[in-house]
Coordinates of C-alpha atoms in Angstrom, one line a residue:
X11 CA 0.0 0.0 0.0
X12 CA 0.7 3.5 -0.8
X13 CA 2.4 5.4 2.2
X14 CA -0.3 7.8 3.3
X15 CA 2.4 10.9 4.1
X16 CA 4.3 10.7 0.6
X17 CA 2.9 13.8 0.5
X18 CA 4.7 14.8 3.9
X19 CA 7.7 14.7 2.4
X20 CA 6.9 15.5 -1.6
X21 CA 5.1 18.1 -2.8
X22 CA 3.3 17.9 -5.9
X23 CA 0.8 20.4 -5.7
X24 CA 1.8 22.8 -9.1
X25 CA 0.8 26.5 -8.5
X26 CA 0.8 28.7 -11.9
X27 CA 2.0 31.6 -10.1
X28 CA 3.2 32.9 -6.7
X29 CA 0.3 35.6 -6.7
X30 CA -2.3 33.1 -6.4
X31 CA -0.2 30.9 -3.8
X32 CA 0.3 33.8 -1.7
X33 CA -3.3 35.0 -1.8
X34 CA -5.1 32.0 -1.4
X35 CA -4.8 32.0 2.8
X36 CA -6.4 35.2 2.5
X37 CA -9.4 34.1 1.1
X38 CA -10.2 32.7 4.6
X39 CA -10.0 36.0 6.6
X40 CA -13.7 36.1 7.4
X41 CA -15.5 33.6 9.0
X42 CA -19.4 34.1 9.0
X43 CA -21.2 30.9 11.3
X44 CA -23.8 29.8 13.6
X45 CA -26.0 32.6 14.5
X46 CA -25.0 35.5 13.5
X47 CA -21.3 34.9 14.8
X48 CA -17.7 35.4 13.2
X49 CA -14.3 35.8 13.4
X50 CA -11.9 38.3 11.2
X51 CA -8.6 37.0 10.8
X52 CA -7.1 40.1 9.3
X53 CA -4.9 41.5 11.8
X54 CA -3.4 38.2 12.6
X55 CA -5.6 37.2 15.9
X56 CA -9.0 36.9 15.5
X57 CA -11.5 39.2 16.2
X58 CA -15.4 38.4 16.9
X59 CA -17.7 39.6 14.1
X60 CA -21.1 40.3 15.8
X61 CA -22.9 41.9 12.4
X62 CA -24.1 39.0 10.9
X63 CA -27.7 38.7 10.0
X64 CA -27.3 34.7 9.0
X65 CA -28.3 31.9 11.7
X66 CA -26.6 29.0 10.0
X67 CA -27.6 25.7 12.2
X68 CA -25.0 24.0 10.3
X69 CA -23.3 23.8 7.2
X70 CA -22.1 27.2 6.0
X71 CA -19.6 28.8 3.8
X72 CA -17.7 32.6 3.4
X73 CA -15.1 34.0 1.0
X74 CA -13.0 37.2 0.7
X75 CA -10.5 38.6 -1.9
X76 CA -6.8 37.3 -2.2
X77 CA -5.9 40.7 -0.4
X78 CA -8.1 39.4 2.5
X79 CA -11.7 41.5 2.1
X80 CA -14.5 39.7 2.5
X81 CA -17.1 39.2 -0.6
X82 CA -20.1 36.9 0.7
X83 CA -20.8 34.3 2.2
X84 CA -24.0 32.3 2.8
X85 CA -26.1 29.4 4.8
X86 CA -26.5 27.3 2.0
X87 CA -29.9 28.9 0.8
X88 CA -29.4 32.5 1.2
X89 CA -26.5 34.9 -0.3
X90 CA -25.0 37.7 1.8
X91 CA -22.7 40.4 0.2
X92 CA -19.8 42.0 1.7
X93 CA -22.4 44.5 3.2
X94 CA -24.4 41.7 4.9
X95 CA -26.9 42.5 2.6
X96 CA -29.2 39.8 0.7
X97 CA -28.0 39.4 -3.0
X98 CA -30.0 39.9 -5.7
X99 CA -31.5 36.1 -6.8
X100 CA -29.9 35.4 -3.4
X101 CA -32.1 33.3 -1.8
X102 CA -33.7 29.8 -2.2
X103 CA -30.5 28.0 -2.9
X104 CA -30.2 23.9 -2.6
X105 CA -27.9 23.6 -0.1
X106 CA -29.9 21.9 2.7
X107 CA -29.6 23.8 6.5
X108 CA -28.7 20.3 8.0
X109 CA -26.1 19.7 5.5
X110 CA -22.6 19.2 7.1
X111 CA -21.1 20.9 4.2
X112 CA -23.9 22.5 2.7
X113 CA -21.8 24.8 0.6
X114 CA -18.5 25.8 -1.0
X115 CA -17.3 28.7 -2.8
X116 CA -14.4 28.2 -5.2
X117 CA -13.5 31.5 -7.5
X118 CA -13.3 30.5 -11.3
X119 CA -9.7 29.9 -11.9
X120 CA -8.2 32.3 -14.6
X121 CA -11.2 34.4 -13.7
X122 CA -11.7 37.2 -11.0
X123 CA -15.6 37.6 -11.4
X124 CA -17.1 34.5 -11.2
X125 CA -17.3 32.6 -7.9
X126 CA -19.0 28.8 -8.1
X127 CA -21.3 28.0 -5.0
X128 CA -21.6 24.7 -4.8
X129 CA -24.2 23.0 -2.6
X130 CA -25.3 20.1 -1.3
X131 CA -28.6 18.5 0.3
X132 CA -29.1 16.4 3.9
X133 CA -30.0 13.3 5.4
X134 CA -33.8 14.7 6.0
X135 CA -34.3 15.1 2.6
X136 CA -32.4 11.5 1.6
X137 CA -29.8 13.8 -0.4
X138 CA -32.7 13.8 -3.3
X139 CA -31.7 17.3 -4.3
X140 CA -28.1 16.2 -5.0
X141 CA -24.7 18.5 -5.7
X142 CA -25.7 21.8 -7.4
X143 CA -23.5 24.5 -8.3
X144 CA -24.5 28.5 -8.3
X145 CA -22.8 31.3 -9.9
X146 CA -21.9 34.9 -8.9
X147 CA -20.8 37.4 -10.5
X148 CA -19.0 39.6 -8.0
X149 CA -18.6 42.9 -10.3
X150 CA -22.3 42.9 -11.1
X151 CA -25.0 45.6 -8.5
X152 CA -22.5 47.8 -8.4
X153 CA -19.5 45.2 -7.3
X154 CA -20.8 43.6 -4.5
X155 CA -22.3 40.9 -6.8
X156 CA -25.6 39.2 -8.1
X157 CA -26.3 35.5 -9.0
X158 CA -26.6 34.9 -12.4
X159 CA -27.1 30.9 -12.3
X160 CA -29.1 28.8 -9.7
X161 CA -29.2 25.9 -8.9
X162 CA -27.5 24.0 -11.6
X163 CA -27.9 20.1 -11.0
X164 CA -24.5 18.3 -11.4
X165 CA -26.2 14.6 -10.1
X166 CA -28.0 13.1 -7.3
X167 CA -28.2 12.0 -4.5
X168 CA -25.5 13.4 -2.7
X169 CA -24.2 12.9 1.1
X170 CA -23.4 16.1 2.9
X171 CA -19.8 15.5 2.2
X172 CA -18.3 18.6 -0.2
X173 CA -14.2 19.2 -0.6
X174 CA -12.5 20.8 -3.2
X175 CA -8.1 21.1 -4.0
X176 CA -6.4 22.4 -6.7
X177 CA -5.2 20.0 -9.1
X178 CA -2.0 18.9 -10.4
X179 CA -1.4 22.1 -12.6
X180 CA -2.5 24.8 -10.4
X181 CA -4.7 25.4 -13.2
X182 CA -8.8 23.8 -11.8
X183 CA -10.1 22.9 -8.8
X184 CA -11.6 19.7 -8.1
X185 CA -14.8 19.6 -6.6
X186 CA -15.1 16.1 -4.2
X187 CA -18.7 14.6 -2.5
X188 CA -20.1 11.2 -2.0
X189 CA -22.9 9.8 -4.1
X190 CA -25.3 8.3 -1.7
X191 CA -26.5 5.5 -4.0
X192 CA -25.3 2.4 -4.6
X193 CA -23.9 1.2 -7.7
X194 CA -25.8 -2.0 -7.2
X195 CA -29.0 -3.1 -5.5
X196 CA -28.9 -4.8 -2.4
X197 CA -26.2 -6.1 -0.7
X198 CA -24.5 -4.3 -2.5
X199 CA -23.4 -1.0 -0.4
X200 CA -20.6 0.6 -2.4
X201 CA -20.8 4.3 -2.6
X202 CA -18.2 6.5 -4.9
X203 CA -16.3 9.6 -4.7
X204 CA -17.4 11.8 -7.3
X205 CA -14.9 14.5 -8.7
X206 CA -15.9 17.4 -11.1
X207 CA -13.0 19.5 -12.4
X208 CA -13.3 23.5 -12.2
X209 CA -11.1 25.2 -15.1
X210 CA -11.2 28.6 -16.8
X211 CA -13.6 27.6 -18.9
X212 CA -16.0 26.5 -16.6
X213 CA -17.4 22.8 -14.9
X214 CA -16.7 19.8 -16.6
X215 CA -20.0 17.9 -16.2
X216 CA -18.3 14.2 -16.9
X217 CA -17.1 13.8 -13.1
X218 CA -14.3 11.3 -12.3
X219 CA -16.0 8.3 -10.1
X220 CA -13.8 6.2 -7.3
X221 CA -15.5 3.7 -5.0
X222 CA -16.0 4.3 -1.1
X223 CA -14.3 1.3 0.5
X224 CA -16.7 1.3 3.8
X225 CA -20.2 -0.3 3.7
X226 CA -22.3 0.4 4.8
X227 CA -23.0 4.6 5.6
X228 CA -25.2 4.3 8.2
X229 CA -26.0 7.6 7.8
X230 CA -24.7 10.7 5.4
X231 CA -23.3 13.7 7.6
X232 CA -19.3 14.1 8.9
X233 CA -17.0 16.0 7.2
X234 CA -15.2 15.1 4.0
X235 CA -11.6 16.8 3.9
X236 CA -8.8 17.0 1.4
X237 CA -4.8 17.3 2.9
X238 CA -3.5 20.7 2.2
X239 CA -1.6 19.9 0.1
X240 CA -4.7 17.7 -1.8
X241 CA -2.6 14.2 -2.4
X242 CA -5.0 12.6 0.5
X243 CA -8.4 12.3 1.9
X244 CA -10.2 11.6 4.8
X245 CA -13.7 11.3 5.2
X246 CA -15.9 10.8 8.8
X247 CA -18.7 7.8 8.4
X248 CA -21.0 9.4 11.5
X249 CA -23.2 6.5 12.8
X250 CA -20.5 3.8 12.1
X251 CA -18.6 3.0 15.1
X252 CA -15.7 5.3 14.9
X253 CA -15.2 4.9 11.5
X254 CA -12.9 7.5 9.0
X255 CA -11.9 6.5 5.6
X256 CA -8.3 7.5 4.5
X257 CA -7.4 7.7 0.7
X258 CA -4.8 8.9 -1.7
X259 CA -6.1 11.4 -4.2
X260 CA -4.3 12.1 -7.6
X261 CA -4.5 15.6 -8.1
X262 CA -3.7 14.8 -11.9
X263 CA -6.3 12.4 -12.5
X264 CA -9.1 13.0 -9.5
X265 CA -9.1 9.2 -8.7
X266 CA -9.6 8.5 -4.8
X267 CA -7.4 5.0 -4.4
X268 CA -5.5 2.9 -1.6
X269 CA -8.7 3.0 0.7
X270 CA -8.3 1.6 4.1
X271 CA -10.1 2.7 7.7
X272 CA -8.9 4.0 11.2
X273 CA -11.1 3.3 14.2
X274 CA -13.2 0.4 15.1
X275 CA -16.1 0.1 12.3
X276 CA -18.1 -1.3 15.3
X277 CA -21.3 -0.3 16.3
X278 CA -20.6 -1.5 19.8
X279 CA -18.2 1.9 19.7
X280 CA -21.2 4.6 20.0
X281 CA -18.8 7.6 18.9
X282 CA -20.0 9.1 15.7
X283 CA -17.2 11.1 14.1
X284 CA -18.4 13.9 12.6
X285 CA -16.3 17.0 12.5
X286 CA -12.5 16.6 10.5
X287 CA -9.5 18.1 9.6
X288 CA -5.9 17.8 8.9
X289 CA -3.1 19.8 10.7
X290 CA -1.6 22.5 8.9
X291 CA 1.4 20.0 7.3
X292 CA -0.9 17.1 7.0
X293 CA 0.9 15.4 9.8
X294 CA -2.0 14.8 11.9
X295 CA -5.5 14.0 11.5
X296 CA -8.2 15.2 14.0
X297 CA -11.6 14.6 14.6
X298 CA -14.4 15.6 16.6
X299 CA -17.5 12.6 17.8
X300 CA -20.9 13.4 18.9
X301 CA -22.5 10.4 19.9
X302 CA -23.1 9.2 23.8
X303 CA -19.7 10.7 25.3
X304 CA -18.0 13.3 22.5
X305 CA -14.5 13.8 22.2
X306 CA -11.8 15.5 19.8
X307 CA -9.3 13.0 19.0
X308 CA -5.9 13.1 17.2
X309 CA -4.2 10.6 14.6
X310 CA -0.7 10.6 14.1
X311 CA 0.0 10.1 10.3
X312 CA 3.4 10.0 9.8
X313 CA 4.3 6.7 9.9
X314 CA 2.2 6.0 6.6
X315 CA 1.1 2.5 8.1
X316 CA -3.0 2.0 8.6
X317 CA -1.9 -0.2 12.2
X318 CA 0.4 2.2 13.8
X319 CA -1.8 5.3 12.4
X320 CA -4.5 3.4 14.3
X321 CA -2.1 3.0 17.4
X322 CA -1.7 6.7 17.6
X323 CA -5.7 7.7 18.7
X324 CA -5.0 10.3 21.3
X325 CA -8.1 11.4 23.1
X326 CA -7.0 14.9 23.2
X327 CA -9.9 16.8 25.0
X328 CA -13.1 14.7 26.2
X329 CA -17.0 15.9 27.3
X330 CA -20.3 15.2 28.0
X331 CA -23.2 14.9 25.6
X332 CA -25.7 16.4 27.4
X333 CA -23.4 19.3 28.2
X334 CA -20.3 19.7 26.7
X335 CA -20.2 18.8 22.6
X336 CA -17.4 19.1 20.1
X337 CA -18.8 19.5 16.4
X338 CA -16.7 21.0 13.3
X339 CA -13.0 21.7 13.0
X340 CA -11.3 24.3 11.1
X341 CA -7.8 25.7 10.1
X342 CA -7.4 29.2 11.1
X343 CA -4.8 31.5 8.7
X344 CA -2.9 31.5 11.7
X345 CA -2.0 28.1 12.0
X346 CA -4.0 26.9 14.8
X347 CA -7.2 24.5 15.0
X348 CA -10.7 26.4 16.0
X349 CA -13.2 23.6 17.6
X350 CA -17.0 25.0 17.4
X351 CA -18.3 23.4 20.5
X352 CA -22.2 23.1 22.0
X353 CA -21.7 23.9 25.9
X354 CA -25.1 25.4 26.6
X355 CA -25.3 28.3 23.6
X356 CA -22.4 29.8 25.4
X357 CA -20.3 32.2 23.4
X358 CA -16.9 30.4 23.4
X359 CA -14.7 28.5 20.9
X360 CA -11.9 25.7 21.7
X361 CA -8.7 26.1 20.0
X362 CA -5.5 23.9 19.4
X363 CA -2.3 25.7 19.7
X364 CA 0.1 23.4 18.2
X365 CA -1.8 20.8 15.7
X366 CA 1.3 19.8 14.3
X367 CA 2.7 18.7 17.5
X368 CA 2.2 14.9 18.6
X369 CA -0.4 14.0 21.2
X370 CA -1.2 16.2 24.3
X371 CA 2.0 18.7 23.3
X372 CA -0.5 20.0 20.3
X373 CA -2.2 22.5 23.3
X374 CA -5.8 22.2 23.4
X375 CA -6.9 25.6 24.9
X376 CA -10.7 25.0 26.1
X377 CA -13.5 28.2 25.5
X378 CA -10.3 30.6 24.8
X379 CA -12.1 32.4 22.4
X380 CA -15.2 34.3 23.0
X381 CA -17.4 34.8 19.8
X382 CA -19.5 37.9 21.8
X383 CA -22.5 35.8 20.9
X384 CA -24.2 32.6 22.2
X385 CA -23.0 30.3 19.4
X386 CA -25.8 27.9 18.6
X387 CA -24.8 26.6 15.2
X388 CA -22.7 23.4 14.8
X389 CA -21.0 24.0 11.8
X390 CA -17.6 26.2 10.5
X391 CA -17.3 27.9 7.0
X392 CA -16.7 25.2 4.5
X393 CA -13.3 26.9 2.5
X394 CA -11.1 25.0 -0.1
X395 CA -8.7 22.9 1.6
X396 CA -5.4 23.8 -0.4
X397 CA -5.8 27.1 0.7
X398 CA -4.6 26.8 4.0
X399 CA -1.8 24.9 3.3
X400 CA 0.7 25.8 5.8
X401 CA 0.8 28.5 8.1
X402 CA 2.7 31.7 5.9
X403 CA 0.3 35.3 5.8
X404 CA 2.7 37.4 2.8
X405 CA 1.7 40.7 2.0
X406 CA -1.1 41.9 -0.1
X407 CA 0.1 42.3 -4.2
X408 CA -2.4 43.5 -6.3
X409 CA -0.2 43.1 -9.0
X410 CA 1.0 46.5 -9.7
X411 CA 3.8 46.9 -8.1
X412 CA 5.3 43.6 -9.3
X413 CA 4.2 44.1 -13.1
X414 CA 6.7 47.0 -12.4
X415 CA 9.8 44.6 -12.3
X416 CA 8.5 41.7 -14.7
X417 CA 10.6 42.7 -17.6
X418 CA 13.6 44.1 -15.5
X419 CA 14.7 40.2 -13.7
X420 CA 15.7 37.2 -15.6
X421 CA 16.1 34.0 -14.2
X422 CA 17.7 31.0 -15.7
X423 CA 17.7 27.7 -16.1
X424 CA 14.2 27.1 -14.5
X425 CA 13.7 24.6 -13.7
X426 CA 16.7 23.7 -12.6
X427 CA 19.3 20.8 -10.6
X428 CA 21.8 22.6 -9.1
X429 CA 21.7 26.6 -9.3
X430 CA 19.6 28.9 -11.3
X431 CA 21.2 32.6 -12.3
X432 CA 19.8 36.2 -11.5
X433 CA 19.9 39.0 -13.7
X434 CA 18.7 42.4 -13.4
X435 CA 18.3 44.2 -16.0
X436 CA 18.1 47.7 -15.1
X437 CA 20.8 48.9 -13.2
X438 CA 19.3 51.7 -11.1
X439 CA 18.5 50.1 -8.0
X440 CA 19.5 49.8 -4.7
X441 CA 20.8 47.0 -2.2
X442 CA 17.7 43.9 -2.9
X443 CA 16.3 41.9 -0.3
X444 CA 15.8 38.4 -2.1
X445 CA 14.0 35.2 -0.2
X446 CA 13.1 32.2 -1.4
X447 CA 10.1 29.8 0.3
X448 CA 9.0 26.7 0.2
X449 CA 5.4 25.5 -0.1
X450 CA 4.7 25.5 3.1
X451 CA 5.3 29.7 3.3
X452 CA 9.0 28.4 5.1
X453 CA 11.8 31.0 4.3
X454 CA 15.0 28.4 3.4
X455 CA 17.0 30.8 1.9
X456 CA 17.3 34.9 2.9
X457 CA 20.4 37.3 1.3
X458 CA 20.4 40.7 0.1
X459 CA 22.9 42.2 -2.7
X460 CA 23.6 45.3 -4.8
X461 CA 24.8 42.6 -7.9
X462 CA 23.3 42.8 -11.2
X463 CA 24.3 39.3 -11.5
X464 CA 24.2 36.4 -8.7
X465 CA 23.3 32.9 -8.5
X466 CA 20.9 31.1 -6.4
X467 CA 22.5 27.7 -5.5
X468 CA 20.2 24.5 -4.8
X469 CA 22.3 23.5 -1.4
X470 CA 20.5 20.9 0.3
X471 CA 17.2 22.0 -0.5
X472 CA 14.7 18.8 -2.2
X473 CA 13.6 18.8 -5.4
X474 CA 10.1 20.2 -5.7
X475 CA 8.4 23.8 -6.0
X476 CA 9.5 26.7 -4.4
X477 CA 8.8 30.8 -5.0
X478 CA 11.6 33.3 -5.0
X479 CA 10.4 36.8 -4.1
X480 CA 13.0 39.9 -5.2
X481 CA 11.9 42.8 -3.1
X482 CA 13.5 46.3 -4.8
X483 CA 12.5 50.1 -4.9
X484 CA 9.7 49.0 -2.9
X485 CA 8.6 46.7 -5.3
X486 CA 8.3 43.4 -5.0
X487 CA 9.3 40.7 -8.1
X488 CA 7.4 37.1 -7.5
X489 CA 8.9 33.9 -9.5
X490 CA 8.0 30.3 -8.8
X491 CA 10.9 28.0 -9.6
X492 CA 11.6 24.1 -9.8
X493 CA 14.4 22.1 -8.4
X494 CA 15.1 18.9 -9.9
X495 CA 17.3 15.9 -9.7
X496 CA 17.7 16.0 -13.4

């Protein structure tokens, strides 16, 4: 079997430029939930949002800009703009209010107008309404934006299980759920993994289908999550024992393989997974249960091996179901874990300090955070997965400033095995500040020079993608380059 953390230690996610790498954490700034709270992650600690007009029982979903201010967001049937006001053809969306993951907004690649709401329905309605796909247009009623497609069936039915990662070139977005109907009659139970790709040209409506390997779903809510970096899965069966299923996902092809399950898969183990979500470098693998006693637990991935992954369960913060619940999970821009919890509509939020770290060192922090309102929702903002990909906030480009340098820097060979030359072309400038990150937003290599000429040498650096940002007359130059072992 496939090691689950190849992608711990490889990195194949392709970006087509450093802009949208560095903007996509951004687009999780604002965080609309629950009723009428929210959190804005702007300043770098977040800050309780007490305007919203949406009570969102569950699923949920919000966007901003790639300079980190916010658009819309919605509750699955109604549309908000940036100044919580209704959008026009706003309301009546398909996206069910008991759906974990009700909806999903995912910009248009290539495409700074168009944002896709995708949407799915619940258990109460047996998922009959199926994975639907809205459209805004954000520059239309005066550029706060109007819907200008509803609705638009892509199959059905659906479980309330809705994902989406970049894929291999940087270039779509696949869209992941779970068809709830078997591909056979009875007994057979298997369910599949269908992916839709998003490109610049729109939804390709012939989706790429990969079996479920548990059977039966007892019942259709729990997160479905991608890794960060999008080359793995996991998905929470709620009602089945203390079930999660753990796949690879190639980003190239869309096709969800090397299945296998952590937990028990007994019903004699009343937990009931339901809320999920990698650490910020895909490490670790938490989730919350809700069933009888409810816990948030953590997984240790890094061994790659389903029977010590297993071994690694660490019951990292327990409580009490008729007091004390643990629900969704989400990534913060910050780095750290925010755990919406049910303790009596109070007003507070868990959060984990450390997810990378092993075990009890991660730092769970109980109620912390205090939203300013009674929190009465179960569910987080749904947000792309690959977006949060480590833990780096860079500074806002709107691309003016580094249009400015793009025909003043040369860089060659790229890719490249074992250094890669600089030249500047224009030789009034001062002392340059250049720094070159990994994926993960890590600086591995910092220098400044006055030279017109200099090489950047590979060291001990892997091979994979990294992006070089030249910072001169207060301009900044962004490059992504490839190391190889070519």
């Amino acid at each position: 079997m496939k090691k689950i953390v190849s992608f711990y230690f490889f990195f194949i996610l392709m970006c087509t430029s450093f802009a949208q790498t560095s903007g996509d954490i951004k687009r999780t700034y604002h965080w609309y939930f629950g009723n009428g709270a929210g959190l804005d992650f702007s300043s770098g600690i977040p800050t309780a949002i007490t305007n919203s007009p949406m009570t969102a029982e569950e699923g949920c979903a919000s966007i901003s800009d790639t300079c980190g201010n916010l658009l819309f967001y919605t509750d699955g049937d109604t549309v908000w703009d940036r100044n919580n006001n209704v959008m026009p053809n706003g309301t009546g969306l398909f996206g069910c209010w008991s759906s974990t993951q009700n909806s999903l907004i995912v910009p248009q690649p290539g495409n700074d107008s168009l944002y896709y709401i995708f949407l799915t329905d619940c258990a109460e309605n047996d998922g009959a309404n199926g994975l639907r796909y809205s459209v805004v247009n954000i520059n239309l009623n005066g550029g706060v934006g109007d819907i200008t497609a509803k609705n638009i069936l892509l199959y059905a039915p659906v479980m309330e299980k809705l994902a989406a990662t970049y894929d291999a070139n940087g270039t779509g977005v696949w869209i992941l759920s779970l068809n709830k109907y078997p591909i056979g009659p009875p007994p057979d139970t298997t369910y599949q993994y269908y992916a839709y790709l998003l490109t610049s040209t729109g939804i390709n409506l012939v989706p790429v289908i990969s079996p479920s390997a548990i059977h039966p779903h007892k019942t259709p809510d729990g997160y479905l999550r991608f890794s960060h970096s999008g080359n793995e899965i996991a998905c929470v069966h709620h009602g089945y024992g203390d079930t999660i299923e753990v796949a690879d996902f190639n980003i190239a092809t869309g096709i969800v393989s090397n299945n296998f399950a952590l937990g028990s898969g007994n019903d004699s183990v009343p937990s009931g997974g339901y809320g999920l979500v990698f650490s910020p470098d895909d490490s670790k693998l938490y989730y919350s249960t809700v069933v009888d006693s409810s816990y948030v637990i953590q997984y240790d991935l890094t061994s790659g091996i389903p029977s010590i992954i297993n071994a690694s369960r660490t019951v990292i913060r327990s409580g009490d179901w008729n007091y004390l619940e643990f629900f969704s999970l989400e990534t913060g821009s910050d780095g750290k874990l925010y755990v919406n919890r049910w303790n009596n509509n109070d007003s507070l939020m868990d959060v984990i300090q450390s997810p990378n770290m092993v075990g009890l060192s991660c730092n769970y922090s109980p109620g912390i955070l205090n939203l300013l309102v009674p929190q009465i929702g179960i569910g987080l903002p749904n947000f792309m997965d690959s977006y949060l990909r480590g833990t780096w906030q860079p500074p806002c480009n709107t691309g003016s400033e580094e249009n400015d340098l793009q025909n003043e820097i040369l860089i060659y060979p790229n890719p490249f095995n074992d250094f890669t030359n600089v030249v500047v072309t224009n030789q009034d400038h001062e002392n340059m500040t250049i720094i070159l990150f990994d994926l993960a937003g890590r600086r591995v290599k910092q220098f400044a020079t006055s030279a017109t000429q200099f090489t950047i040498s590979r060291d001990n650096l892997h091979s994979g993608i990294y992006f070089l940002s030249i910072s001169i007359r207060n301009s900044t130059y962004n490059q992504k380059i490839i190391i190889t072992d070519n």
